[in-house]
XYZ file of C-alpha atoms in Angstrom:
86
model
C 14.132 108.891 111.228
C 15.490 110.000 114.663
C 17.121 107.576 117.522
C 17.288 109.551 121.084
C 18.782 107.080 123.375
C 18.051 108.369 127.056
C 14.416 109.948 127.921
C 15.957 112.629 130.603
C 15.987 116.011 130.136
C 18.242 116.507 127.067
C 16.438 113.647 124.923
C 12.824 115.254 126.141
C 13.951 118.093 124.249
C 15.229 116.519 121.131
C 12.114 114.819 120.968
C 10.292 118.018 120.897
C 13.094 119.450 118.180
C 12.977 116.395 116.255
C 9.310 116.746 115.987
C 9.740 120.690 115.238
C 12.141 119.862 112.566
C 9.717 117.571 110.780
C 11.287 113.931 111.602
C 9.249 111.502 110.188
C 10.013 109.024 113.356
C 11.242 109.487 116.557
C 12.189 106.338 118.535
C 13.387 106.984 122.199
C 15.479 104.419 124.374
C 16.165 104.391 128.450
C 16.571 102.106 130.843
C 13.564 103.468 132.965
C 9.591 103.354 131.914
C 8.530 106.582 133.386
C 10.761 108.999 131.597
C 9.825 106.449 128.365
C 5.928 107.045 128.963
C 6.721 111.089 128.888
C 8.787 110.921 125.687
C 5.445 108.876 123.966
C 2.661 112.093 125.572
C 4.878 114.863 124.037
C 6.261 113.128 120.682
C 7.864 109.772 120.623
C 6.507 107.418 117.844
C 7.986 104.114 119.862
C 9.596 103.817 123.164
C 11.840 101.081 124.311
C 13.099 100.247 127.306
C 16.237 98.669 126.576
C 17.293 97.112 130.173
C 13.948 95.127 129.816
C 13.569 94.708 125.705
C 16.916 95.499 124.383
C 16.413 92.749 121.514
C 13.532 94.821 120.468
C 16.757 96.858 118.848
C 17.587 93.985 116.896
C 14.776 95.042 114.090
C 16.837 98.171 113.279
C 19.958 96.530 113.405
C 18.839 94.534 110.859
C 18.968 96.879 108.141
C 22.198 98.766 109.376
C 21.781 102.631 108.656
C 17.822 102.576 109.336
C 17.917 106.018 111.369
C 19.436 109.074 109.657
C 20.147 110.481 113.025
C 20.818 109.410 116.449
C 21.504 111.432 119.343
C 22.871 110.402 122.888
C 21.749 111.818 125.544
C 21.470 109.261 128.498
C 25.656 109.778 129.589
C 26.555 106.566 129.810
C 29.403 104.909 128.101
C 28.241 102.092 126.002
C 25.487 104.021 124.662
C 27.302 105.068 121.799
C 28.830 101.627 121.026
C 24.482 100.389 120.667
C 23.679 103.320 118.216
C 26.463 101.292 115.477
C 24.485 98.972 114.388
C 21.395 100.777 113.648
C-alpha cells in the first residue's frame, strides 16, 4: 500500500512506478482536484483532496502503519508531519 502526497509531476510518476512495481494500492493526496483527477486516469486507486476532505485521512490514521510506503512529493513543509499517523 502506497501514500503519494502531492499529484505534480514527481507523484505522477510514482504513481506510475508504484503501479510498475506491483503496489497493491496507491492513494494520492493534493490540495488541487485537477492534478487529483490525472493521478485516478493513469493509476491512483483513491484520490483525496486534503484542503477540502482532509478528515477523509482520519480512516488510515486509525490503524497507524496502514501504508507500507509513503512518498512526498508536493514540497511543502507539513507534509511530512501528516504522513505520521498513517
Amino acid at each position: 500500500r502506497v501514500l503519494i502526497m502531492g499529484a505534480g509531476p514527481i507523484g505522477t510518476l510514482l504513481v506510475l512506478a508504484a503501479r510498475f512495481a506491483g503496489a497493491r494500492e496507491v492513494v494520492v493526496t493534493d490540495v488541487q482536484d485537477r492534478p487529483l483527477q490525472y493521478a485516478a486516469k493513469i493509476g491512483a486507486d483513491r484520490t483525496i483532496n486534503v484542503a477540502t476532505h482532509a478528515e477523509a485521512m482520519d480512516g488510515y490514521a486509525a490503524n497507524k502503519g496502514y501504508f507500507d510506503v509513503v512518498f512526498e512529493a508536493a514540497g511543502q513543509g507539513g507534509t511530512v508531519a501528516r504522513a505520521l499517523p498513517v
